PDB file of C-alpha atoms in Angstrom:
ATOM      1  CA  MET A 180      -7.730 -71.694 -30.174  1.00 65.00           C
ATOM      2  CA  PRO A 181      -9.933 -69.981 -27.477  1.00 70.00           C
ATOM      3  CA  PHE A 182     -13.707 -70.614 -27.677  1.00 71.00           C
ATOM      4  CA  ALA A 183     -16.750 -69.346 -25.809  1.00 66.00           C
ATOM      5  CA  ALA A 184     -19.150 -71.579 -24.042  1.00 64.00           C
ATOM      6  CA  THR A 185     -22.982 -71.026 -23.746  1.00 63.00           C
ATOM      7  CA  ASN A 186     -22.674 -69.054 -20.560  1.00 59.00           C
ATOM      8  CA  GLY A 187     -20.082 -66.682 -22.034  1.00 68.00           C
ATOM      9  CA  THR A 188     -17.029 -68.191 -20.363  1.00 74.00           C
ATOM     10  CA  VAL A 189     -14.037 -68.215 -22.692  1.00 79.00           C
ATOM     11  CA  TRP A 190     -11.806 -71.343 -22.596  1.00 79.00           C
ATOM     12  CA  ASN A 191      -8.296 -71.376 -24.002  1.00 81.00           C
ATOM     13  CA  SER A 192      -8.383 -75.066 -24.943  1.00 85.00           C
ATOM     14  CA  VAL A 193     -10.423 -78.221 -24.907  1.00 87.00           C
ATOM     15  CA  ALA A 194      -8.061 -79.519 -22.240  1.00 88.00           C
ATOM     16  CA  ASP A 195      -8.985 -76.584 -19.931  1.00 90.00           C
ATOM     17  CA  TYR A 196     -12.682 -77.311 -20.561  1.00 90.00           C
ATOM     18  CA  ARG A 197     -12.069 -80.935 -19.745  1.00 91.00           C
ATOM     19  CA  ARG A 198     -10.478 -80.065 -16.433  1.00 92.00           C
ATOM     20  CA  ALA A 199     -13.457 -77.830 -15.532  1.00 92.00           C
ATOM     21  CA  ALA A 200     -15.901 -80.601 -16.517  1.00 93.00           C
ATOM     22  CA  ALA A 201     -14.038 -83.149 -14.346  1.00 94.00           C
ATOM     23  CA  ALA A 202     -14.164 -80.686 -11.451  1.00 95.00           C
ATOM     24  CA  ALA A 203     -17.873 -80.099 -11.959  1.00 95.00           C
ATOM     25  CA  LEU A 204     -18.616 -83.745 -11.306  1.00 96.00           C
ATOM     26  CA  GLY A 205     -17.877 -82.911  -7.752  1.00 96.00           C
ATOM     27  CA  GLN A 206     -21.172 -80.987  -7.699  1.00 97.00           C
ATOM     28  CA  LEU A 207     -23.198 -84.114  -8.380  1.00 97.00           C
ATOM     29  CA  THR A 208     -24.328 -86.479  -5.657  1.00 97.00           C
ATOM     30  CA  PRO A 209     -24.554 -89.988  -6.962  1.00 97.00           C
ATOM     31  CA  ILE A 210     -27.913 -91.679  -6.239  1.00 98.00           C
ATOM     32  CA  ARG A 211     -27.643 -94.807  -8.422  1.00 96.00           C
ATOM     33  CA  ASP A 212     -24.729 -95.994 -10.474  1.00 94.00           C
ATOM     34  CA  ALA A 213     -24.639 -99.336 -12.318  1.00 93.00           C
ATOM     35  CA  GLY A 214     -20.903 -99.091 -13.143  1.00 90.00           C
ATOM     36  CA  PRO A 215     -19.146 -99.558 -16.411  1.00 90.00           C
ATOM     37  CA  LEU A 216     -21.118 -99.743 -19.705  1.00 92.00           C
ATOM     38  CA  ASN A 217     -21.190-102.880 -21.599  1.00 89.00           C
ATOM     39  CA  GLU A 218     -19.160-102.928 -24.911  1.00 83.00           C
ATOM     40  CA  GLN A 219     -22.044-102.123 -27.257  1.00 87.00           C
ATOM     41  CA  ALA A 220     -24.171 -99.835 -25.121  1.00 92.00           C
ATOM     42  CA  ILE A 221     -25.143 -96.391 -26.482  1.00 96.00           C
ATOM     43  CA  PRO A 222     -25.624 -94.078 -23.473  1.00 97.00           C
ATOM     44  CA  LEU A 223     -27.767 -90.944 -23.227  1.00 98.00           C
ATOM     45  CA  VAL A 224     -26.972 -88.051 -20.886  1.00 97.00           C
ATOM     46  CA  ALA A 225     -29.501 -85.377 -19.890  1.00 97.00           C
ATOM     47  CA  VAL A 226     -30.178 -82.855 -17.256  1.00 97.00           C
ATOM     48  CA  VAL A 227     -33.751 -82.726 -15.875  1.00 97.00           C
ATOM     49  CA  ARG A 228     -35.750 -80.463 -13.581  1.00 95.00           C
ATOM     50  CA  ASN A 229     -39.517 -80.900 -12.938  1.00 95.00           C
ATOM     51  CA  GLU A 230     -40.294 -83.030 -16.063  1.00 96.00           C
ATOM     52  CA  ILE A 231     -42.791 -85.476 -14.605  1.00 97.00           C
ATOM     53  CA  ALA A 232     -45.213 -84.999 -17.494  1.00 97.00           C
ATOM     54  CA  LEU A 233     -42.563 -86.090 -20.072  1.00 98.00           C
ATOM     55  CA  VAL A 234     -39.905 -88.135 -18.405  1.00 98.00           C
ATOM     56  CA  GLY A 235     -41.636 -91.505 -18.708  1.00 98.00           C
ATOM     57  CA  ALA A 236     -42.435 -91.057 -22.431  1.00 98.00           C
ATOM     58  CA  PHE A 237     -38.878 -89.803 -22.962  1.00 98.00           C
ATOM     59  CA  LEU A 238     -37.290 -92.935 -21.434  1.00 98.00           C
ATOM     60  CA  ASP A 239     -39.683 -95.225 -23.355  1.00 98.00           C
ATOM     61  CA  HIS A 240     -38.935 -93.476 -26.614  1.00 98.00           C
ATOM     62  CA  TYR A 241     -35.131 -93.812 -26.304  1.00 98.00           C
ATOM     63  CA  ARG A 242     -35.376 -97.424 -24.963  1.00 97.00           C
ATOM     64  CA  LYS A 243     -37.227 -98.328 -28.172  1.00 97.00           C
ATOM     65  CA  LEU A 244     -34.419 -96.854 -30.147  1.00 98.00           C
ATOM     66  CA  GLY A 245     -31.899 -99.012 -28.286  1.00 97.00           C
ATOM     67  CA  VAL A 246     -30.335 -96.652 -25.667  1.00 97.00           C
ATOM     68  CA  GLY A 247     -28.416 -98.938 -23.303  1.00 89.00           C
ATOM     69  CA  ARG A 248     -28.077 -96.609 -20.280  1.00 95.00           C
ATOM     70  CA  PHE A 249     -29.335 -93.253 -19.176  1.00 98.00           C
ATOM     71  CA  PHE A 250     -27.029 -90.840 -17.287  1.00 98.00           C
ATOM     72  CA  ILE A 251     -29.512 -88.443 -15.761  1.00 98.00           C
ATOM     73  CA  ILE A 252     -28.712 -85.439 -13.631  1.00 98.00           C
ATOM     74  CA  ASP A 253     -31.681 -84.052 -11.640  1.00 98.00           C
ATOM     75  CA  SER A 254     -31.042 -80.393 -10.858  1.00 96.00           C
ATOM     76  CA  GLY A 255     -33.613 -79.955  -8.098  1.00 95.00           C
ATOM     77  CA  SER A 256     -36.933 -81.483  -9.140  1.00 96.00           C
ATOM     78  CA  THR A 257     -39.866 -80.936  -6.743  1.00 96.00           C
ATOM     79  CA  ASP A 258     -42.709 -82.450  -8.884  1.00 95.00           C
ATOM     80  CA  GLY A 259     -41.933 -86.196  -8.518  1.00 97.00           C
ATOM     81  CA  THR A 260     -39.437 -86.513 -11.396  1.00 98.00           C
ATOM     82  CA  PHE A 261     -36.544 -87.454  -8.998  1.00 98.00           C
ATOM     83  CA  GLU A 262     -38.602 -90.084  -7.217  1.00 98.00           C
ATOM     84  CA  PHE A 263     -39.714 -91.501 -10.580  1.00 98.00           C
ATOM     85  CA  LEU A 264     -36.140 -91.722 -11.914  1.00 98.00           C
ATOM     86  CA  LYS A 265     -34.931 -93.428  -8.758  1.00 97.00           C
ATOM     87  CA  GLU A 266     -37.164 -96.430  -9.681  1.00 96.00           C
ATOM     88  CA  ALA A 267     -36.704 -96.289 -13.481  1.00 97.00           C
ATOM     89  CA  PRO A 268     -34.766 -99.214 -14.961  1.00 95.00           C
ATOM     90  CA  GLY A 269     -31.536 -98.449 -16.792  1.00 95.00           C
ATOM     91  CA  VAL A 270     -31.134 -95.045 -15.227  1.00 97.00           C
ATOM     92  CA  ASP A 271     -27.911 -93.941 -13.496  1.00 98.00           C
ATOM     93  CA  LEU A 272     -28.993 -90.938 -11.417  1.00 98.00           C
ATOM     94  CA  TRP A 273     -27.270 -87.938  -9.886  1.00 98.00           C
ATOM     95  CA  TRP A 274     -28.740 -85.067  -7.821  1.00 98.00           C
ATOM     96  CA  THR A 275     -27.506 -81.470  -7.605  1.00 97.00           C
ATOM     97  CA  THR A 276     -28.777 -78.080  -6.551  1.00 95.00           C
ATOM     98  CA  GLU A 277     -25.686 -76.285  -7.869  1.00 93.00           C
ATOM     99  CA  SER A 278     -26.056 -73.557 -10.496  1.00 88.00           C
ATOM    100  CA  TYR A 279     -27.140 -74.847 -13.893  1.00 85.00           C
ATOM    101  CA  ALA A 280     -25.943 -71.557 -15.466  1.00 85.00           C
ATOM    102  CA  LYS A 281     -22.463 -71.807 -13.910  1.00 88.00           C
ATOM    103  CA  ALA A 282     -22.185 -75.378 -15.055  1.00 89.00           C
ATOM    104  CA  ASN A 283     -22.364 -73.974 -18.582  1.00 86.00           C
ATOM    105  CA  HIS A 284     -26.068 -74.705 -18.679  1.00 85.00           C
ATOM    106  CA  GLY A 285     -25.398 -78.245 -17.627  1.00 87.00           C
ATOM    107  CA  ALA A 286     -22.836 -78.899 -20.417  1.00 91.00           C
ATOM    108  CA  LEU A 287     -19.939 -79.259 -17.954  1.00 94.00           C
ATOM    109  CA  TRP A 288     -21.907 -81.994 -16.192  1.00 95.00           C
ATOM    110  CA  HIS A 289     -22.641 -83.698 -19.569  1.00 94.00           C
ATOM    111  CA  ASP A 290     -19.007 -83.614 -20.636  1.00 94.00           C
ATOM    112  CA  GLY A 291     -17.718 -84.718 -17.338  1.00 95.00           C
ATOM    113  CA  LEU A 292     -19.895 -87.817 -17.315  1.00 96.00           C
ATOM    114  CA  LEU A 293     -19.379 -88.664 -21.002  1.00 95.00           C
ATOM    115  CA  HIS A 294     -15.520 -88.152 -20.935  1.00 94.00           C
ATOM    116  CA  SER A 295     -15.171 -90.267 -17.793  1.00 93.00           C
ATOM    117  CA  ARG A 296     -17.635 -93.073 -18.716  1.00 94.00           C
ATOM    118  CA  ALA A 297     -18.244 -93.192 -22.471  1.00 95.00           C
ATOM    119  CA  ARG A 298     -15.107 -91.904 -24.247  1.00 93.00           C
ATOM    120  CA  GLY A 299     -14.655 -93.492 -27.657  1.00 94.00           C
ATOM    121  CA  ARG A 300     -18.275 -94.506 -28.199  1.00 95.00           C
ATOM    122  CA  TRP A 301     -21.387 -93.142 -29.780  1.00 97.00           C
ATOM    123  CA  CYS A 302     -23.474 -91.195 -27.239  1.00 97.00           C
ATOM    124  CA  LEU A 303     -26.695 -89.197 -27.107  1.00 97.00           C
ATOM    125  CA  ARG A 304     -27.090 -85.770 -25.502  1.00 97.00           C
ATOM    126  CA  THR A 305     -30.692 -84.572 -25.455  1.00 97.00           C
ATOM    127  CA  ASP A 306     -33.166 -82.619 -23.335  1.00 96.00           C
ATOM    128  CA  VAL A 307     -36.178 -84.402 -21.851  1.00 97.00           C
ATOM    129  CA  ASP A 308     -38.621 -82.566 -24.222  1.00 97.00           C
ATOM    130  CA  GLU A 309     -36.674 -83.776 -27.339  1.00 98.00           C
ATOM    131  CA  PHE A 310     -37.710 -86.962 -29.045  1.00 98.00           C
ATOM    132  CA  LEU A 311     -35.350 -88.085 -31.858  1.00 98.00           C
ATOM    133  CA  ALA A 312     -36.816 -89.127 -35.188  1.00 98.00           C
ATOM    134  CA  PHE A 313     -35.073 -90.377 -38.369  1.00 98.00           C
ATOM    135  CA  ARG A 314     -35.673 -92.507 -41.370  1.00 96.00           C
ATOM    136  CA  HIS A 315     -36.031 -96.213 -40.541  1.00 96.00           C
ATOM    137  CA  MET A 316     -36.131 -95.401 -36.849  1.00 96.00           C
ATOM    138  CA  ASP A 317     -38.007 -98.640 -36.227  1.00 96.00           C
ATOM    139  CA  ARG A 318     -34.632-100.370 -36.810  1.00 97.00           C
ATOM    140  CA  GLY A 319     -33.039 -98.463 -33.909  1.00 97.00           C
ATOM    141  CA  LEU A 320     -29.828 -96.546 -33.385  1.00 97.00           C
ATOM    142  CA  VAL A 321     -27.260 -99.211 -34.486  1.00 96.00           C
ATOM    143  CA  PRO A 322     -28.113 -99.095 -38.219  1.00 97.00           C
ATOM    144  CA  LEU A 323     -28.210 -95.299 -37.955  1.00 97.00           C
ATOM    145  CA  VAL A 324     -24.743 -95.198 -36.459  1.00 97.00           C
ATOM    146  CA  ARG A 325     -23.528 -97.611 -39.204  1.00 97.00           C
ATOM    147  CA  SER A 326     -24.908 -95.399 -41.890  1.00 97.00           C
ATOM    148  CA  LEU A 327     -23.248 -92.336 -40.413  1.00 97.00           C
ATOM    149  CA  GLN A 328     -19.916 -94.194 -40.282  1.00 96.00           C
ATOM    150  CA  GLU A 329     -20.259 -95.278 -43.886  1.00 97.00           C
ATOM    151  CA  ALA A 330     -20.817 -91.611 -44.832  1.00 96.00           C
ATOM    152  CA  LYS A 331     -17.787 -90.653 -42.782  1.00 96.00           C
ATOM    153  CA  GLU A 332     -19.880 -88.444 -40.540  1.00 97.00           C
ATOM    154  CA  LEU A 333     -19.051 -88.494 -36.842  1.00 97.00           C
ATOM    155  CA  ARG A 334     -22.326 -87.039 -35.643  1.00 97.00           C
ATOM    156  CA  LEU A 335     -25.990 -86.655 -36.528  1.00 98.00           C
ATOM    157  CA  HIS A 336     -27.390 -83.294 -37.460  1.00 97.00           C
ATOM    158  CA  ALA A 337     -30.981 -83.345 -36.065  1.00 97.00           C
ATOM    159  CA  PRO A 338     -32.465 -79.833 -35.659  1.00 97.00           C
ATOM    160  CA  MET A 339     -35.329 -79.267 -33.283  1.00 97.00           C
ATOM    161  CA  LEU A 340     -38.830 -79.366 -34.889  1.00 97.00           C
ATOM    162  CA  ASP A 341     -41.374 -77.784 -32.624  1.00 97.00           C
ATOM    163  CA  MET A 342     -44.482 -79.871 -32.151  1.00 98.00           C
ATOM    164  CA  TYR A 343     -47.915 -78.525 -31.065  1.00 98.00           C
ATOM    165  CA  SER A 344     -51.577 -79.409 -30.875  1.00 98.00           C
ATOM    166  CA  ASP A 345     -54.607 -78.022 -32.725  1.00 98.00           C
ATOM    167  CA  ARG A 346     -55.702 -76.259 -29.492  1.00 97.00           C
ATOM    168  CA  PRO A 347     -54.358 -73.109 -27.884  1.00 98.00           C
ATOM    169  CA  ILE A 348     -50.992 -73.621 -26.290  1.00 97.00           C
ATOM    170  CA  MET A 349     -52.261 -72.905 -22.755  1.00 97.00           C
ATOM    171  CA  GLU A 350     -55.115 -75.355 -23.254  1.00 98.00           C
ATOM    172  CA  THR A 351     -52.796 -78.213 -24.355  1.00 98.00           C
ATOM    173  CA  ALA A 352     -52.225 -80.380 -21.291  1.00 97.00           C
ATOM    174  CA  ILE A 353     -49.755 -83.287 -21.096  1.00 97.00           C
ATOM    175  CA  GLN A 354     -50.180 -85.618 -18.164  1.00 96.00           C
ATOM    176  CA  PRO A 355     -47.855 -88.377 -16.973  1.00 96.00           C
ATOM    177  CA  GLY A 356     -48.501 -91.433 -19.049  1.00 95.00           C
ATOM    178  CA  ASP A 357     -49.602 -89.509 -22.135  1.00 97.00           C
ATOM    179  CA  ASP A 358     -47.757 -89.910 -25.450  1.00 97.00           C
ATOM    180  CA  PRO A 359     -46.573 -86.294 -26.068  1.00 98.00           C
ATOM    181  CA  LEU A 360     -46.458 -86.981 -29.786  1.00 98.00           C
ATOM    182  CA  HIS A 361     -50.108 -87.867 -29.840  1.00 97.00           C
ATOM    183  CA  VAL A 362     -51.012 -84.669 -27.876  1.00 98.00           C
ATOM    184  CA  CYS A 363     -48.713 -82.483 -29.900  1.00 98.00           C
ATOM    185  CA  CYS A 364     -48.825 -84.172 -33.312  1.00 98.00           C
ATOM    186  CA  TRP A 365     -48.587 -81.057 -35.602  1.00 98.00           C
ATOM    187  CA  PHE A 366     -45.550 -79.280 -37.015  1.00 97.00           C
ATOM    188  CA  ASP A 367     -44.836 -76.488 -39.542  1.00 96.00           C
ATOM    189  CA  GLY A 368     -44.525 -78.014 -42.979  1.00 93.00           C
ATOM    190  CA  THR A 369     -42.257 -75.311 -44.352  1.00 90.00           C
ATOM    191  CA  PRO A 370     -38.654 -75.460 -45.631  1.00 85.00           C
ATOM    192  CA  ASP A 371     -35.744 -74.878 -43.303  1.00 84.00           C
ATOM    193  CA  ARG A 372     -33.923 -71.508 -43.168  1.00 88.00           C
ATOM    194  CA  MET A 373     -30.216 -72.403 -43.069  1.00 91.00           C
ATOM    195  CA  GLU A 374     -27.063 -70.390 -42.670  1.00 92.00           C
ATOM    196  CA  SER A 375     -23.492 -71.493 -42.747  1.00 94.00           C
ATOM    197  CA  ARG A 376     -21.536 -70.028 -39.811  1.00 93.00           C
ATOM    198  CA  ALA A 377     -18.061 -70.547 -38.432  1.00 91.00           C
ATOM    199  CA  ASP A 378     -19.300 -73.180 -36.029  1.00 90.00           C
ATOM    200  CA  GLY A 379     -21.347 -75.172 -38.550  1.00 93.00           C
ATOM    201  CA  LEU A 380     -24.564 -75.298 -40.552  1.00 94.00           C
ATOM    202  CA  TRP A 381     -27.373 -73.598 -38.634  1.00 93.00           C
ATOM    203  CA  VAL A 382     -31.165 -74.020 -38.886  1.00 93.00           C
ATOM    204  CA  TYR A 383     -33.276 -71.140 -37.660  1.00 89.00           C
ATOM    205  CA  GLY A 384     -36.897 -70.133 -36.993  1.00 82.00           C
ATOM    206  CA  GLY A 385     -39.824 -72.609 -37.092  1.00 90.00           C
ATOM    207  CA  VAL A 386     -43.060 -72.123 -35.250  1.00 93.00           C
ATOM    208  CA  ARG A 387     -41.411 -70.400 -32.254  1.00 93.00           C
ATOM    209  CA  GLY A 388     -39.914 -67.924 -34.626  1.00 90.00           C
ATOM    210  CA  ARG A 389     -43.262 -67.003 -36.105  1.00 90.00           C
ATOM    211  CA  LEU A 390     -45.113 -66.906 -32.803  1.00 93.00           C
ATOM    212  CA  PHE A 391     -42.702 -65.405 -30.327  1.00 91.00           C
ATOM    213  CA  PHE A 392     -39.731 -63.858 -32.138  1.00 86.00           C
ATOM    214  CA  ARG A 393     -41.314 -61.760 -34.910  1.00 79.00           C
ATOM    215  CA  ASP A 394     -39.216 -58.725 -33.677  1.00 73.00           C
ATOM    216  CA  TYR A 395     -36.028 -60.769 -33.673  1.00 70.00           C
ATOM    217  CA  PRO A 396     -35.501 -61.948 -37.375  1.00 63.00           C
ATOM    218  CA  GLY A 397     -33.027 -64.606 -36.459  1.00 63.00           C
ATOM    219  CA  GLY A 398     -35.530 -66.457 -34.252  1.00 72.00           C
ATOM    220  CA  PRO A 399     -34.301 -69.337 -32.088  1.00 83.00           C
ATOM    221  CA  GLY A 400     -31.456 -71.575 -33.286  1.00 88.00           C
ATOM    222  CA  LEU A 401     -32.763 -75.028 -33.943  1.00 94.00           C
ATOM    223  CA  THR A 402     -29.445 -76.834 -34.904  1.00 95.00           C
ATOM    224  CA  LYS A 403     -28.499 -79.684 -32.619  1.00 96.00           C
ATOM    225  CA  PHE A 404     -26.132 -82.679 -32.903  1.00 97.00           C
ATOM    226  CA  PRO A 405     -27.648 -85.100 -30.365  1.00 97.00           C
ATOM    227  CA  LEU A 406     -25.830 -88.270 -31.523  1.00 98.00           C
ATOM    228  CA  VAL A 407     -22.052 -88.026 -31.660  1.00 97.00           C
ATOM    229  CA  LEU A 408     -18.972 -90.215 -31.621  1.00 97.00           C
ATOM    230  CA  TYR A 409     -17.509 -88.956 -28.396  1.00 96.00           C
ATOM    231  CA  ASP A 410     -13.812 -89.102 -28.995  1.00 94.00           C
ATOM    232  CA  ASP A 411     -10.994 -87.034 -27.509  1.00 91.00           C
ATOM    233  CA  GLU A 412     -11.707 -84.009 -29.755  1.00 93.00           C
ATOM    234  CA  THR A 413     -15.427 -83.860 -28.919  1.00 94.00           C
ATOM    235  CA  ALA A 414     -16.905 -81.486 -26.338  1.00 92.00           C
ATOM    236  CA  PHE A 415     -20.426 -80.234 -25.800  1.00 90.00           C
ATOM    237  CA  VAL A 416     -19.440 -76.638 -25.025  1.00 87.00           C
ATOM    238  CA  THR A 417     -22.940 -75.540 -26.263  1.00 83.00           C
ATOM    239  CA  SER A 418     -26.010 -77.599 -26.814  1.00 79.00           C
ATOM    240  CA  HIS A 419     -26.129 -76.430 -30.464  1.00 89.00           C
ATOM    241  CA  SER A 420     -22.615 -76.713 -31.911  1.00 90.00           C
ATOM    242  CA  PRO A 421     -20.294 -79.178 -30.220  1.00 93.00           C
ATOM    243  CA  LEU A 422     -16.537 -79.163 -30.827  1.00 93.00           C
ATOM    244  CA  PRO A 423     -14.872 -79.647 -33.178  1.00 94.00           C
ATOM    245  CA  HIS A 424     -16.874 -77.293 -35.287  1.00 94.00           C
ATOM    246  CA  SER A 425     -15.423 -78.746 -38.510  1.00 95.00           C
ATOM    247  CA  ARG A 426     -17.779 -81.763 -38.110  1.00 96.00           C
ATOM    248  CA  ASN A 427     -20.867 -79.599 -38.019  1.00 96.00           C
ATOM    249  CA  PHE A 428     -21.224 -78.804 -41.728  1.00 96.00           C
ATOM    250  CA  ILE A 429     -23.503 -81.686 -42.634  1.00 96.00           C
ATOM    251  CA  ALA A 430     -27.155 -81.897 -43.817  1.00 94.00           C
ATOM    252  CA  PRO A 431     -29.881 -82.839 -41.322  1.00 95.00           C
ATOM    253  CA  LYS A 432     -30.676 -86.564 -41.302  1.00 96.00           C
ATOM    254  CA  GLY A 433     -32.929 -86.497 -38.240  1.00 97.00           C
ATOM    255  CA  ARG A 434     -35.100 -84.232 -36.107  1.00 98.00           C
ATOM    256  CA  LEU A 435     -35.542 -83.681 -32.439  1.00 98.00           C
ATOM    257  CA  LEU A 436     -39.314 -83.447 -32.074  1.00 98.00           C
ATOM    258  CA  HIS A 437     -39.502 -80.687 -29.498  1.00 97.00           C
ATOM    259  CA  ILE A 438     -42.393 -80.761 -26.958  1.00 98.00           C
ATOM    260  CA  LYS A 439     -42.352 -77.225 -25.595  1.00 96.00           C
ATOM    261  CA  LEU A 440     -45.656 -75.639 -26.763  1.00 97.00           C
ATOM    262  CA  HIS A 441     -48.061 -76.850 -24.160  1.00 97.00           C
ATOM    263  CA  ALA A 442     -49.555 -75.536 -20.899  1.00 96.00           C
ATOM    264  CA  GLY A 443     -46.396 -76.106 -18.966  1.00 94.00           C
ATOM    265  CA  LEU A 444     -44.635 -73.444 -20.884  1.00 93.00           C
ATOM    266  CA  LEU A 445     -45.949 -70.380 -18.935  1.00 90.00           C
ATOM    267  CA  PRO A 446     -45.011 -71.704 -15.487  1.00 89.00           C
ATOM    268  CA  ARG A 447     -41.615 -72.833 -16.805  1.00 87.00           C
ATOM    269  CA  ALA A 448     -41.031 -69.415 -18.302  1.00 85.00           C
ATOM    270  CA  ARG A 449     -41.976 -67.827 -15.064  1.00 85.00           C
ATOM    271  CA  TRP A 450     -39.459 -69.969 -13.171  1.00 80.00           C
ATOM    272  CA  ALA A 451     -36.745 -69.406 -15.780  1.00 75.00           C
ATOM    273  CA  ILE A 452     -37.091 -65.633 -15.550  1.00 82.00           C
ATOM    274  CA  SER A 453     -36.998 -65.636 -11.807  1.00 75.00           C
ATOM    275  CA  SER A 454     -34.063 -68.104 -11.527  1.00 71.00           C
ATOM    276  CA  ARG A 455     -31.932 -66.472 -14.224  1.00 69.00           C
ATOM    277  CA  GLN A 456     -30.439 -69.777 -15.058  1.00 62.00           C
ATOM    278  CA  TYR A 457     -30.823 -69.770 -18.835  1.00 68.00           C
ATOM    279  CA  TRP A 458     -29.106 -68.211 -21.836  1.00 62.00           C
ATOM    280  CA  GLN A 459     -28.787 -64.427 -21.899  1.00 62.00           C
ATOM    281  CA  ASP A 460     -30.645 -63.920 -18.680  1.00 66.00           C
ATOM    282  CA  SER A 461     -33.533 -66.165 -19.838  1.00 71.00           C
ATOM    283  CA  PHE A 462     -34.258 -63.880 -22.786  1.00 77.00           C
ATOM    284  CA  GLU A 463     -36.026 -66.697 -24.718  1.00 82.00           C
ATOM    285  CA  TYR A 464     -38.352 -67.354 -21.843  1.00 82.00           C
ATOM    286  CA  LYS A 465     -39.143 -63.645 -21.464  1.00 88.00           C
ATOM    287  CA  CYS A 466     -40.389 -63.737 -25.021  1.00 86.00           C
ATOM    288  CA  TYR A 467     -42.731 -66.660 -24.223  1.00 89.00           C
ATOM    289  CA  PHE A 468     -43.954 -65.128 -21.057  1.00 88.00           C
ATOM    290  CA  LEU A 469     -44.819 -61.747 -22.664  1.00 89.00           C
ATOM    291  CA  GLU A 470     -46.566 -63.183 -25.689  1.00 93.00           C
ATOM    292  CA  LEU A 471     -48.626 -65.736 -23.759  1.00 94.00           C
ATOM    293  CA  GLY A 472     -49.506 -62.967 -21.220  1.00 91.00           C
ATOM    294  CA  ARG A 473     -50.798 -60.825 -24.097  1.00 93.00           C
ATOM    295  CA  ASN A 474     -52.612 -63.640 -25.871  1.00 95.00           C
ATOM    296  CA  PRO A 475     -53.575 -66.599 -23.599  1.00 94.00           C
ATOM    297  CA  LYS A 476     -55.497 -68.091 -26.511  1.00 97.00           C
ATOM    298  CA  LEU A 477     -52.403 -68.185 -28.742  1.00 97.00           C
ATOM    299  CA  SER A 478     -52.450 -71.297 -31.005  1.00 98.00           C
ATOM    300  CA  ALA A 479     -49.635 -72.568 -33.209  1.00 97.00           C
ATOM    301  CA  HIS A 480     -51.973 -74.474 -35.512  1.00 98.00           C
ATOM    302  CA  CYS A 481     -52.584 -72.817 -38.867  1.00 97.00           C
ATOM    303  CA  ALA A 482     -52.685 -73.435 -42.677  1.00 96.00           C
ATOM    304  CA  ILE A 483     -49.088 -74.572 -42.908  1.00 96.00           C
ATOM    305  CA  SER A 484     -49.521 -77.179 -40.122  1.00 97.00           C
ATOM    306  CA  ARG A 485     -48.828 -80.833 -41.068  1.00 97.00           C
ATOM    307  CA  LYS A 486     -49.697 -83.857 -38.933  1.00 97.00           C
ATOM    308  CA  TYR A 487     -46.819 -86.094 -37.741  1.00 97.00           C
ATOM    309  CA  GLU A 488     -47.518 -89.765 -38.465  1.00 96.00           C
ATOM    310  CA  GLY A 489     -43.985 -91.045 -38.229  1.00 95.00           C
ATOM    311  CA  PRO A 490     -40.689 -90.212 -39.883  1.00 96.00           C
ATOM    312  CA  GLN A 491     -42.192 -90.463 -43.377  1.00 95.00           C
ATOM    313  CA  SER A 492     -44.152 -87.308 -42.552  1.00 96.00           C
ATOM    314  CA  LEU A 493     -40.847 -85.473 -42.128  1.00 95.00           C
ATOM    315  CA  ALA A 494     -39.402 -87.006 -45.281  1.00 94.00           C
ATOM    316  CA  ASP A 495     -42.437 -85.875 -47.326  1.00 93.00           C
ATOM    317  CA  MET A 496     -41.710 -82.332 -46.222  1.00 92.00           C
ATOM    318  CA  VAL A 497     -37.967 -82.726 -47.040  1.00 90.00           C
ATOM    319  CA  LEU A 498     -37.059 -82.169 -43.332  1.00 92.00           C
ATOM    320  CA  ILE A 499     -34.935 -85.346 -43.206  1.00 90.00           C
TER     321      ILE A 499
END
């Protein structure tokens, strides 16, 4: 059955998408490659660009959870991210300046790497500003995978949860070496708004919905499935609802703590708008840019804010 990818391309089959993903690997220049994974390793794949403020904390967070290898694609960093990753242990690194949008917003690169190197095993696909949290996360990923298997679930539903500070967004600075979850330790303690769609159970809104998308009732889609059993049926054709869609009708058991609402948002929005590399001609980033331009003192913190002090904070709000 045909399906549409994030960038609007329609594919006739998963096999066609696989062939395109394999071809897209030719756009990546290998910088460091440690070879085959060991039998038990859980790999993580991500695309980065100019994430020097977050990348160290990101690697540390997922190492503590038990990630065995990182497959990182740098798509043209100029802020020291690439140089940092070249020296980071456990990182297999590729470099590209090819179009992120034409690569299905990086998903063709993700799928090419996972299908060629990690087929048949549990894998993570996240962005560098997403920090996975779940019950008993101090025990790591292996017990989580075991519990999913016992529930006959082949992926983890972990919607984004936008984190923020108690200061204005443009006055919230994150420096290399900071713990982003200490700087941005607040979240909206409100129930999810969920909708069942053809491609799965979707979560909408959150703090970005109330701050930036008041004129667009749907708000941003928050649903993500970052941890999946990557078998022959699986494909990350979008970052929100991987194939097969039949596996996406499951309740959230985790959250991706999303570090977006800080002083780096405005310059990132400016670049996203000029580069036109993001979904729907960078529509989302245009909303950020316009609202922060109108209100440079905009703050997310308010009466419904709750402080994050570990996964129990999310359980108390029935978010996991």
